[in-house]
PDB file of C-alpha atoms in Angstrom:
ATOM      1  CA  UNK A   1      22.516  10.352  44.269  1.00 48.00           C
ATOM      2  CA  UNK A   2      23.101   8.014  47.217  1.00 49.00           C
ATOM      3  CA  UNK A   3      23.271   4.245  47.053  1.00 50.00           C
ATOM      4  CA  UNK A   4      22.306   1.745  49.696  1.00 51.00           C
ATOM      5  CA  UNK A   5      24.668  -1.078  50.581  1.00 53.00           C
ATOM      6  CA  UNK A   6      24.024  -4.062  48.343  1.00 52.00           C
ATOM      7  CA  UNK A   7      21.104  -2.356  46.605  1.00 51.00           C
ATOM      8  CA  UNK A   8      20.201  -0.060  43.760  1.00 46.00           C
ATOM      9  CA  UNK A   9      20.734   3.711  43.899  1.00 47.00           C
ATOM     10  CA  UNK A  10      17.851   5.397  45.662  1.00 49.00           C
ATOM     11  CA  UNK A  11      16.706   7.355  42.588  1.00 43.00           C
ATOM     12  CA  UNK A  12      16.510   4.164  40.505  1.00 43.00           C
ATOM     13  CA  UNK A  13      14.301   2.243  42.909  1.00 46.00           C
ATOM     14  CA  UNK A  14      10.580   2.321  42.051  1.00 44.00           C
ATOM     15  CA  UNK A  15       8.273   3.727  44.681  1.00 48.00           C
ATOM     16  CA  UNK A  16       5.936   1.191  46.316  1.00 51.00           C
ATOM     17  CA  UNK A  17       2.467   0.826  44.786  1.00 47.00           C
ATOM     18  CA  UNK A  18       3.300   3.243  41.979  1.00 44.00           C
ATOM     19  CA  UNK A  19       0.857   3.090  39.058  1.00 46.00           C
ATOM     20  CA  UNK A  20       2.003   4.105  35.595  1.00 41.00           C
ATOM     21  CA  UNK A  21      -0.532   5.414  33.049  1.00 44.00           C
ATOM     22  CA  UNK A  22      -1.124   3.021  30.175  1.00 47.00           C
ATOM     23  CA  UNK A  23      -2.622   5.401  27.637  1.00 48.00           C
ATOM     24  CA  UNK A  24      -5.731   7.338  26.793  1.00 47.00           C
ATOM     25  CA  UNK A  25      -7.514   4.649  24.756  1.00 46.00           C
ATOM     26  CA  UNK A  26      -9.216   1.466  25.877  1.00 47.00           C
ATOM     27  CA  UNK A  27      -7.812  -1.773  24.527  1.00 60.00           C
ATOM     28  CA  UNK A  28     -11.120  -3.201  23.335  1.00 54.00           C
ATOM     29  CA  UNK A  29     -14.312  -1.534  22.145  1.00 51.00           C
ATOM     30  CA  UNK A  30     -17.678  -2.800  20.967  1.00 53.00           C
ATOM     31  CA  UNK A  31     -18.719  -2.007  17.390  1.00 53.00           C
ATOM     32  CA  UNK A  32     -21.797  -2.974  15.320  1.00 53.00           C
ATOM     33  CA  UNK A  33     -19.559  -5.365  13.350  1.00 51.00           C
ATOM     34  CA  UNK A  34     -18.066  -7.073  16.381  1.00 54.00           C
ATOM     35  CA  UNK A  35     -15.428  -6.687  19.037  1.00 58.00           C
ATOM     36  CA  UNK A  36     -12.886  -4.073  17.956  1.00 62.00           C
ATOM     37  CA  UNK A  37      -9.506  -2.881  19.121  1.00 67.00           C
ATOM     38  CA  UNK A  38      -7.820   0.505  19.193  1.00 68.00           C
ATOM     39  CA  UNK A  39      -4.522   0.980  17.379  1.00 68.00           C
ATOM     40  CA  UNK A  40      -1.711   3.312  18.421  1.00 66.00           C
ATOM     41  CA  UNK A  41      -3.236   6.156  16.391  1.00 64.00           C
ATOM     42  CA  UNK A  42      -6.574   5.906  18.185  1.00 61.00           C
ATOM     43  CA  UNK A  43      -8.399   4.283  15.281  1.00 66.00           C
ATOM     44  CA  UNK A  44     -10.736   1.342  15.741  1.00 62.00           C
ATOM     45  CA  UNK A  45     -10.163  -1.864  13.786  1.00 62.00           C
ATOM     46  CA  UNK A  46     -11.640  -5.351  13.892  1.00 62.00           C
ATOM     47  CA  UNK A  47      -9.023  -8.057  13.957  1.00 64.00           C
ATOM     48  CA  UNK A  48      -9.283 -10.378  10.954  1.00 62.00           C
ATOM     49  CA  UNK A  49     -11.636  -8.093   9.022  1.00 70.00           C
ATOM     50  CA  UNK A  50     -10.477  -5.878   6.116  1.00 73.00           C
ATOM     51  CA  UNK A  51     -11.006  -2.143   6.136  1.00 76.00           C
ATOM     52  CA  UNK A  52     -14.382  -1.052   4.719  1.00 77.00           C
ATOM     53  CA  UNK A  53     -14.302  -0.114   1.041  1.00 79.00           C
ATOM     54  CA  UNK A  54     -15.280   3.505   1.676  1.00 79.00           C
ATOM     55  CA  UNK A  55     -12.152   3.967   3.823  1.00 81.00           C
ATOM     56  CA  UNK A  56     -10.035   2.285   1.128  1.00 84.00           C
ATOM     57  CA  UNK A  57     -11.664   4.639  -1.382  1.00 85.00           C
ATOM     58  CA  UNK A  58     -10.702   7.627   0.778  1.00 85.00           C
ATOM     59  CA  UNK A  59      -7.080   6.423   1.054  1.00 86.00           C
ATOM     60  CA  UNK A  60      -6.736   6.256  -2.747  1.00 87.00           C
ATOM     61  CA  UNK A  61      -8.499   9.598  -3.167  1.00 86.00           C
ATOM     62  CA  UNK A  62      -6.135  11.333  -0.738  1.00 87.00           C
ATOM     63  CA  UNK A  63      -3.090   9.742  -2.402  1.00 85.00           C
ATOM     64  CA  UNK A  64      -4.389  10.940  -5.781  1.00 85.00           C
ATOM     65  CA  UNK A  65      -4.368  14.510  -4.432  1.00 84.00           C
ATOM     66  CA  UNK A  66      -0.720  14.171  -3.422  1.00 85.00           C
ATOM     67  CA  UNK A  67      -1.100  13.500   0.292  1.00 86.00           C
ATOM     68  CA  UNK A  68       1.710  11.292   1.553  1.00 87.00           C
ATOM     69  CA  UNK A  69       0.944   7.884   3.083  1.00 87.00           C
ATOM     70  CA  UNK A  70       2.253   8.963   6.499  1.00 88.00           C
ATOM     71  CA  UNK A  71      -0.186  11.909   6.532  1.00 88.00           C
ATOM     72  CA  UNK A  72      -3.037   9.680   5.350  1.00 87.00           C
ATOM     73  CA  UNK A  73      -2.216   7.292   8.173  1.00 82.00           C
ATOM     74  CA  UNK A  74      -2.399  10.018  10.823  1.00 82.00           C
ATOM     75  CA  UNK A  75      -5.562  11.679   9.500  1.00 83.00           C
ATOM     76  CA  UNK A  76      -7.556   8.483   8.983  1.00 81.00           C
ATOM     77  CA  UNK A  77      -6.025   6.779  12.040  1.00 80.00           C
ATOM     78  CA  UNK A  78      -5.105   3.731   9.971  1.00 82.00           C
ATOM     79  CA  UNK A  79      -1.702   2.096  10.369  1.00 80.00           C
ATOM     80  CA  UNK A  80       0.983   3.145   7.884  1.00 82.00           C
ATOM     81  CA  UNK A  81       1.534  -0.464   6.824  1.00 82.00           C
ATOM     82  CA  UNK A  82      -2.137  -0.875   5.985  1.00 81.00           C
ATOM     83  CA  UNK A  83      -2.169   2.354   3.929  1.00 85.00           C
ATOM     84  CA  UNK A  84       0.960   1.312   2.030  1.00 87.00           C
ATOM     85  CA  UNK A  85      -0.416  -2.154   1.331  1.00 85.00           C
ATOM     86  CA  UNK A  86      -3.696  -0.789  -0.034  1.00 85.00           C
ATOM     87  CA  UNK A  87      -1.918   1.731  -2.287  1.00 87.00           C
ATOM     88  CA  UNK A  88       0.556  -0.893  -3.545  1.00 85.00           C
ATOM     89  CA  UNK A  89      -2.286  -3.253  -4.351  1.00 81.00           C
ATOM     90  CA  UNK A  90      -4.207  -0.481  -6.102  1.00 82.00           C
ATOM     91  CA  UNK A  91      -1.185   0.427  -8.229  1.00 79.00           C
ATOM     92  CA  UNK A  92      -0.620  -3.190  -9.182  1.00 76.00           C
ATOM     93  CA  UNK A  93      -4.191  -4.345  -9.815  1.00 76.00           C
ATOM     94  CA  UNK A  94      -6.246  -1.144 -10.067  1.00 76.00           C
ATOM     95  CA  UNK A  95      -8.554  -2.474  -7.363  1.00 77.00           C
ATOM     96  CA  UNK A  96      -9.148  -1.488  -3.753  1.00 75.00           C
ATOM     97  CA  UNK A  97     -10.851  -4.743  -2.862  1.00 76.00           C
ATOM     98  CA  UNK A  98      -9.154  -6.901  -0.233  1.00 72.00           C
ATOM     99  CA  UNK A  99      -7.520 -10.153  -1.259  1.00 65.00           C
ATOM    100  CA  UNK A 100      -8.963 -13.567  -0.574  1.00 54.00           C
ATOM    101  CA  UNK A 101      -8.674 -14.730   3.029  1.00 47.00           C
ATOM    102  CA  UNK A 102      -6.807 -18.011   3.373  1.00 47.00           C
ATOM    103  CA  UNK A 103      -5.029 -20.108   0.791  1.00 48.00           C
ATOM    104  CA  UNK A 104      -2.405 -19.086  -1.723  1.00 51.00           C
ATOM    105  CA  UNK A 105      -3.075 -16.617  -4.510  1.00 53.00           C
ATOM    106  CA  UNK A 106      -2.809 -18.249  -7.959  1.00 55.00           C
ATOM    107  CA  UNK A 107      -0.359 -16.733 -10.377  1.00 56.00           C
ATOM    108  CA  UNK A 108      -1.984 -14.448 -12.907  1.00 59.00           C
ATOM    109  CA  UNK A 109      -1.342 -15.395 -16.539  1.00 63.00           C
ATOM    110  CA  UNK A 110      -1.758 -13.252 -19.639  1.00 68.00           C
ATOM    111  CA  UNK A 111      -3.378 -14.312 -22.903  1.00 77.00           C
ATOM    112  CA  UNK A 112      -1.115 -15.010 -25.910  1.00 80.00           C
ATOM    113  CA  UNK A 113      -2.206 -11.735 -27.515  1.00 85.00           C
ATOM    114  CA  UNK A 114      -1.326  -9.725 -24.416  1.00 85.00           C
ATOM    115  CA  UNK A 115       1.906 -11.699 -24.045  1.00 85.00           C
ATOM    116  CA  UNK A 116       2.880 -10.793 -27.601  1.00 86.00           C
ATOM    117  CA  UNK A 117       1.998  -7.119 -27.087  1.00 87.00           C
ATOM    118  CA  UNK A 118       4.134  -6.961 -23.923  1.00 86.00           C
ATOM    119  CA  UNK A 119       7.063  -8.357 -25.899  1.00 86.00           C
ATOM    120  CA  UNK A 120       6.521  -5.729 -28.622  1.00 87.00           C
ATOM    121  CA  UNK A 121       6.445  -2.893 -26.087  1.00 88.00           C
ATOM    122  CA  UNK A 122       9.660  -4.101 -24.488  1.00 86.00           C
ATOM    123  CA  UNK A 123      11.467  -4.470 -27.822  1.00 85.00           C
ATOM    124  CA  UNK A 124      10.403  -0.983 -28.917  1.00 86.00           C
ATOM    125  CA  UNK A 125      11.483   0.542 -25.608  1.00 84.00           C
ATOM    126  CA  UNK A 126      13.960  -1.665 -23.669  1.00 80.00           C
ATOM    127  CA  UNK A 127      13.992   0.743 -20.709  1.00 82.00           C
ATOM    128  CA  UNK A 128      10.271   0.391 -20.083  1.00 82.00           C
ATOM    129  CA  UNK A 129       9.218  -0.629 -16.569  1.00 85.00           C
ATOM    130  CA  UNK A 130       6.595  -3.258 -15.827  1.00 84.00           C
ATOM    131  CA  UNK A 131       4.124  -0.703 -14.487  1.00 84.00           C
ATOM    132  CA  UNK A 132       4.609   1.447 -17.607  1.00 87.00           C
ATOM    133  CA  UNK A 133       3.762  -1.540 -19.802  1.00 87.00           C
ATOM    134  CA  UNK A 134       0.682  -2.202 -17.694  1.00 86.00           C
ATOM    135  CA  UNK A 135      -0.468   1.414 -18.044  1.00 87.00           C
ATOM    136  CA  UNK A 136       0.113   1.276 -21.816  1.00 87.00           C
ATOM    137  CA  UNK A 137      -1.970  -1.893 -22.120  1.00 87.00           C
ATOM    138  CA  UNK A 138      -4.833  -0.018 -20.490  1.00 86.00           C
ATOM    139  CA  UNK A 139      -4.275   3.152 -22.531  1.00 87.00           C
ATOM    140  CA  UNK A 140      -4.174   1.283 -25.858  1.00 86.00           C
ATOM    141  CA  UNK A 141      -7.341  -0.626 -25.003  1.00 86.00           C
ATOM    142  CA  UNK A 142      -5.641  -4.025 -25.102  1.00 84.00           C
ATOM    143  CA  UNK A 143      -6.891  -4.786 -21.581  1.00 84.00           C
ATOM    144  CA  UNK A 144      -9.316  -3.313 -19.099  1.00 80.00           C
ATOM    145  CA  UNK A 145      -9.208  -3.071 -15.314  1.00 76.00           C
ATOM    146  CA  UNK A 146     -10.674  -6.548 -14.956  1.00 76.00           C
ATOM    147  CA  UNK A 147      -8.243  -8.535 -17.110  1.00 79.00           C
ATOM    148  CA  UNK A 148      -5.043  -6.470 -17.208  1.00 83.00           C
ATOM    149  CA  UNK A 149      -2.080  -8.524 -15.905  1.00 83.00           C
ATOM    150  CA  UNK A 150      -0.467  -7.430 -12.669  1.00 82.00           C
ATOM    151  CA  UNK A 151       2.978  -5.857 -12.434  1.00 82.00           C
ATOM    152  CA  UNK A 152       4.344  -9.156 -11.121  1.00 83.00           C
ATOM    153  CA  UNK A 153       2.889 -11.111 -14.054  1.00 84.00           C
ATOM    154  CA  UNK A 154       4.396  -8.653 -16.558  1.00 84.00           C
ATOM    155  CA  UNK A 155       7.748  -8.900 -14.781  1.00 84.00           C
ATOM    156  CA  UNK A 156       7.663 -12.698 -15.039  1.00 84.00           C
ATOM    157  CA  UNK A 157       6.875 -12.483 -18.759  1.00 82.00           C
ATOM    158  CA  UNK A 158       9.784 -10.109 -19.365  1.00 81.00           C
ATOM    159  CA  UNK A 159      12.169 -12.300 -17.381  1.00 82.00           C
ATOM    160  CA  UNK A 160      11.184 -15.340 -19.424  1.00 80.00           C
ATOM    161  CA  UNK A 161      11.424 -13.481 -22.743  1.00 75.00           C
ATOM    162  CA  UNK A 162      14.484 -11.327 -22.131  1.00 71.00           C
ATOM    163  CA  UNK A 163      16.507 -13.317 -19.623  1.00 66.00           C
ATOM    164  CA  UNK A 164      15.957 -11.525 -16.337  1.00 55.00           C
ATOM    165  CA  UNK A 165      15.650  -7.929 -17.506  1.00 48.00           C
ATOM    166  CA  UNK A 166      12.224  -7.446 -15.882  1.00 40.00           C
ATOM    167  CA  UNK A 167      11.866  -5.129 -12.886  1.00 43.00           C
ATOM    168  CA  UNK A 168      10.292  -6.331  -9.658  1.00 44.00           C
ATOM    169  CA  UNK A 169       8.113  -3.519  -8.404  1.00 43.00           C
ATOM    170  CA  UNK A 170       6.143  -4.945  -5.510  1.00 41.00           C
ATOM    171  CA  UNK A 171       7.997  -3.193  -2.673  1.00 42.00           C
ATOM    172  CA  UNK A 172       6.272  -0.774  -0.345  1.00 35.00           C
ATOM    173  CA  UNK A 173       8.552   2.037  -1.505  1.00 33.00           C
ATOM    174  CA  UNK A 174       6.721   1.901  -4.857  1.00 42.00           C
ATOM    175  CA  UNK A 175       3.899   3.767  -3.168  1.00 38.00           C
ATOM    176  CA  UNK A 176       3.506   7.133  -4.874  1.00 34.00           C
ATOM    177  CA  UNK A 177       4.974  10.088  -2.999  1.00 34.00           C
ATOM    178  CA  UNK A 178       5.263  13.674  -4.096  1.00 39.00           C
ATOM    179  CA  UNK A 179       8.441  15.394  -3.016  1.00 35.00           C
ATOM    180  CA  UNK A 180       6.706  18.759  -2.746  1.00 29.00           C
ATOM    181  CA  UNK A 181       3.180  18.974  -1.427  1.00 38.00           C
ATOM    182  CA  UNK A 182       0.781  21.506  -2.867  1.00 40.00           C
ATOM    183  CA  UNK A 183       0.391  24.649  -0.793  1.00 38.00           C
ATOM    184  CA  UNK A 184      -3.380  24.661  -0.896  1.00 38.00           C
ATOM    185  CA  UNK A 185      -5.074  23.729   2.397  1.00 41.00           C
ATOM    186  CA  UNK A 186      -6.064  20.103   2.791  1.00 43.00           C
ATOM    187  CA  UNK A 187      -9.408  18.926   4.040  1.00 42.00           C
ATOM    188  CA  UNK A 188      -9.046  17.205   7.379  1.00 43.00           C
ATOM    189  CA  UNK A 189     -10.394  13.668   7.276  1.00 44.00           C
ATOM    190  CA  UNK A 190     -11.148  11.429  10.191  1.00 42.00           C
ATOM    191  CA  UNK A 191     -12.598   7.972  10.540  1.00 43.00           C
ATOM    192  CA  UNK A 192     -15.317   9.361  12.814  1.00 44.00           C
ATOM    193  CA  UNK A 193     -16.433  11.720  10.066  1.00 46.00           C
ATOM    194  CA  UNK A 194     -16.356   9.006   7.437  1.00 43.00           C
ATOM    195  CA  UNK A 195     -18.248   6.521   9.569  1.00 44.00           C
ATOM    196  CA  UNK A 196     -20.770   9.214  10.458  1.00 46.00           C
ATOM    197  CA  UNK A 197     -21.939   9.326   6.856  1.00 46.00           C
ATOM    198  CA  UNK A 198     -22.974   5.694   7.057  1.00 43.00           C
ATOM    199  CA  UNK A 199     -25.846   6.363   9.459  1.00 42.00           C
ATOM    200  CA  UNK A 200     -28.100   7.601   6.646  1.00 42.00           C
ATOM    201  CA  UNK A 201     -27.574   4.454   4.555  1.00 42.00           C
ATOM    202  CA  UNK A 202     -28.682   0.894   5.022  1.00 39.00           C
ATOM    203  CA  UNK A 203     -26.258  -1.799   6.112  1.00 41.00           C
ATOM    204  CA  UNK A 204     -26.302  -3.433   2.684  1.00 40.00           C
ATOM    205  CA  UNK A 205     -25.666  -0.316   0.624  1.00 40.00           C
ATOM    206  CA  UNK A 206     -23.545   1.681   3.013  1.00 42.00           C
ATOM    207  CA  UNK A 207     -20.166   0.682   1.603  1.00 50.00           C
ATOM    208  CA  UNK A 208     -18.645   1.896  -1.647  1.00 51.00           C
ATOM    209  CA  UNK A 209     -18.822  -0.876  -4.244  1.00 52.00           C
ATOM    210  CA  UNK A 210     -17.090   0.840  -7.174  1.00 59.00           C
ATOM    211  CA  UNK A 211     -13.406   1.280  -7.929  1.00 63.00           C
ATOM    212  CA  UNK A 212     -11.876   4.780  -7.677  1.00 61.00           C
ATOM    213  CA  UNK A 213     -10.316   4.781 -11.159  1.00 62.00           C
ATOM    214  CA  UNK A 214      -7.898   7.539 -10.102  1.00 63.00           C
ATOM    215  CA  UNK A 215      -4.350   7.614 -11.508  1.00 63.00           C
ATOM    216  CA  UNK A 216      -1.520   7.730  -8.981  1.00 64.00           C
ATOM    217  CA  UNK A 217       1.774   9.361  -9.855  1.00 61.00           C
ATOM    218  CA  UNK A 218       4.652   6.936  -9.427  1.00 56.00           C
ATOM    219  CA  UNK A 219       8.042   7.652  -7.970  1.00 55.00           C
ATOM    220  CA  UNK A 220      10.672   7.674 -10.689  1.00 50.00           C
ATOM    221  CA  UNK A 221      13.208   4.886 -10.388  1.00 53.00           C
ATOM    222  CA  UNK A 222      16.578   4.554 -12.068  1.00 56.00           C
ATOM    223  CA  UNK A 223      16.951   1.718 -14.551  1.00 56.00           C
ATOM    224  CA  UNK A 224      18.974  -1.189 -13.227  1.00 64.00           C
ATOM    225  CA  UNK A 225      22.396  -1.565 -14.858  1.00 70.00           C
ATOM    226  CA  UNK A 226      23.297  -5.019 -16.167  1.00 74.00           C
ATOM    227  CA  UNK A 227      26.735  -6.290 -17.205  1.00 75.00           C
ATOM    228  CA  UNK A 228      27.907  -9.177 -19.338  1.00 81.00           C
ATOM    229  CA  UNK A 229      30.266 -11.856 -18.025  1.00 81.00           C
ATOM    230  CA  UNK A 230      33.210 -10.244 -19.833  1.00 83.00           C
ATOM    231  CA  UNK A 231      32.430  -6.829 -18.330  1.00 83.00           C
ATOM    232  CA  UNK A 232      32.222  -8.328 -14.852  1.00 82.00           C
ATOM    233  CA  UNK A 233      35.616  -9.946 -15.282  1.00 81.00           C
ATOM    234  CA  UNK A 234      37.114  -6.597 -16.308  1.00 82.00           C
ATOM    235  CA  UNK A 235      35.528  -4.833 -13.346  1.00 82.00           C
ATOM    236  CA  UNK A 236      36.868  -7.406 -10.886  1.00 82.00           C
ATOM    237  CA  UNK A 237      40.477  -6.907 -12.004  1.00 75.00           C
TER     238      UNK A 237
END
């Protein structure tokens, strides 16, 4: 490789008028719902608008069958962050509906009866996680999908009752993942195929309005170890 005096090596200099390809997808597209954009996976999204409910339904359905979020993201051409956020919200609230746009979300509070039952569950089984208590409230019929407290609300109750023992479980890594996928062949899903089904329905009734109601297997997490002040002093010696 030769270098010119006072300049860059010849192989490092760009050729004049050289055009570099930008990609195979256009930046903006027109959709019936407005001006859309194309993400890095080739999927179309409308900035500022939530994903349609039928796509959210499909994300939860695929996760219920053990398909990992990264695979769901590639097959549906939806960003991995969006898939993780929808699954986390579904695990916490049991709903696939998007949150309110604008403003701050008020803290969810439990009734005194539910508060007392949470305290009983925790005293009977001190190693119980917040999401396990939430599932037990639903299983025992104390709450339903509409009024069951979120994982965060249960964690706050346990911290106030038991002095900070509650587990915070709002991270994206709480999304359910199976370590071993089933060997049976998976049905290939695509946004084009999903959106194609909407042509036979009217605009008002085209989207899924019901909740999936599918249980998602959670990743097992080790209980957090706590120490007293005396134990900490001994450990620091």
